[in-house]
mmCIF file of C-alpha atoms in Angstrom:
data_model
loop_
_atom_site.group_PDB
_atom_site.id
_atom_site.type_symbol
_atom_site.label_atom_id
_atom_site.label_comp_id
_atom_site.label_asym_id
_atom_site.label_seq_id
_atom_site.Cartn_x
_atom_site.Cartn_y
_atom_site.Cartn_z
ATOM 1 C CA UNK A 1 98.742 123.825 78.042
ATOM 2 C CA UNK A 2 100.035 127.256 77.036
ATOM 3 C CA UNK A 3 103.141 126.849 79.214
ATOM 4 C CA UNK A 4 103.797 123.423 77.705
ATOM 5 C CA UNK A 5 103.397 124.915 74.258
ATOM 6 C CA UNK A 6 105.871 127.723 75.040
ATOM 7 C CA UNK A 7 108.371 125.239 76.430
ATOM 8 C CA UNK A 8 108.023 123.054 73.346
ATOM 9 C CA UNK A 9 108.490 126.048 71.060
ATOM 10 C CA UNK A 10 111.678 127.007 72.927
ATOM 11 C CA UNK A 11 112.963 123.442 72.594
ATOM 12 C CA UNK A 12 112.162 123.473 68.887
ATOM 13 C CA UNK A 13 114.046 126.747 68.424
ATOM 14 C CA UNK A 14 117.018 125.279 70.291
ATOM 15 C CA UNK A 15 116.936 122.186 68.066
ATOM 16 C CA UNK A 16 116.738 124.379 64.966
ATOM 17 C CA UNK A 17 119.842 126.286 66.098
ATOM 18 C CA UNK A 18 121.670 122.999 66.648
ATOM 19 C CA UNK A 19 120.588 121.562 63.296
ATOM 20 C CA UNK A 20 121.402 124.465 60.994
ATOM 21 C CA UNK A 21 124.209 122.372 59.518
ATOM 22 C CA UNK A 22 122.140 119.187 59.418
ATOM 23 C CA UNK A 23 120.516 117.281 56.578
ATOM 24 C CA UNK A 24 117.660 119.417 55.158
ATOM 25 C CA UNK A 25 115.460 116.324 54.751
ATOM 26 C CA UNK A 26 115.656 115.650 58.494
ATOM 27 C CA UNK A 27 114.774 119.274 59.150
ATOM 28 C CA UNK A 28 111.726 118.989 56.874
ATOM 29 C CA UNK A 29 110.571 115.936 58.841
ATOM 30 C CA UNK A 30 110.943 117.838 62.104
ATOM 31 C CA UNK A 31 108.977 120.764 60.675
ATOM 32 C CA UNK A 32 106.238 118.391 59.503
ATOM 33 C CA UNK A 33 106.040 116.841 62.977
ATOM 34 C CA UNK A 34 105.819 120.290 64.535
ATOM 35 C CA UNK A 35 103.015 121.261 62.150
ATOM 36 C CA UNK A 36 101.138 118.043 62.992
ATOM 37 C CA UNK A 37 101.571 118.726 66.692
ATOM 38 C CA UNK A 38 100.310 122.299 66.382
ATOM 39 C CA UNK A 39 97.283 121.161 64.359
ATOM 40 C CA UNK A 40 96.457 118.538 66.985
ATOM 41 C CA UNK A 41 96.838 121.079 69.788
ATOM 42 C CA UNK A 42 94.566 123.556 68.005
ATOM 43 C CA UNK A 43 91.911 120.873 67.517
ATOM 44 C CA UNK A 44 92.120 119.914 71.200
ATOM 45 C CA UNK A 45 91.732 123.560 72.218
ATOM 46 C CA UNK A 46 88.652 123.940 70.017
ATOM 47 C CA UNK A 47 86.905 120.993 71.663
#
């Protein structure tokens, strides 16, 4: 799970670099999705 998480984080950073000149609303949606994902992951790890 940790490796998957690292890989995802790297992908997210890559996307952020590519989207610096993109619509801020889209970026906010991506950030919200990332936050949801991280919350879900944390809950799964606590089980």
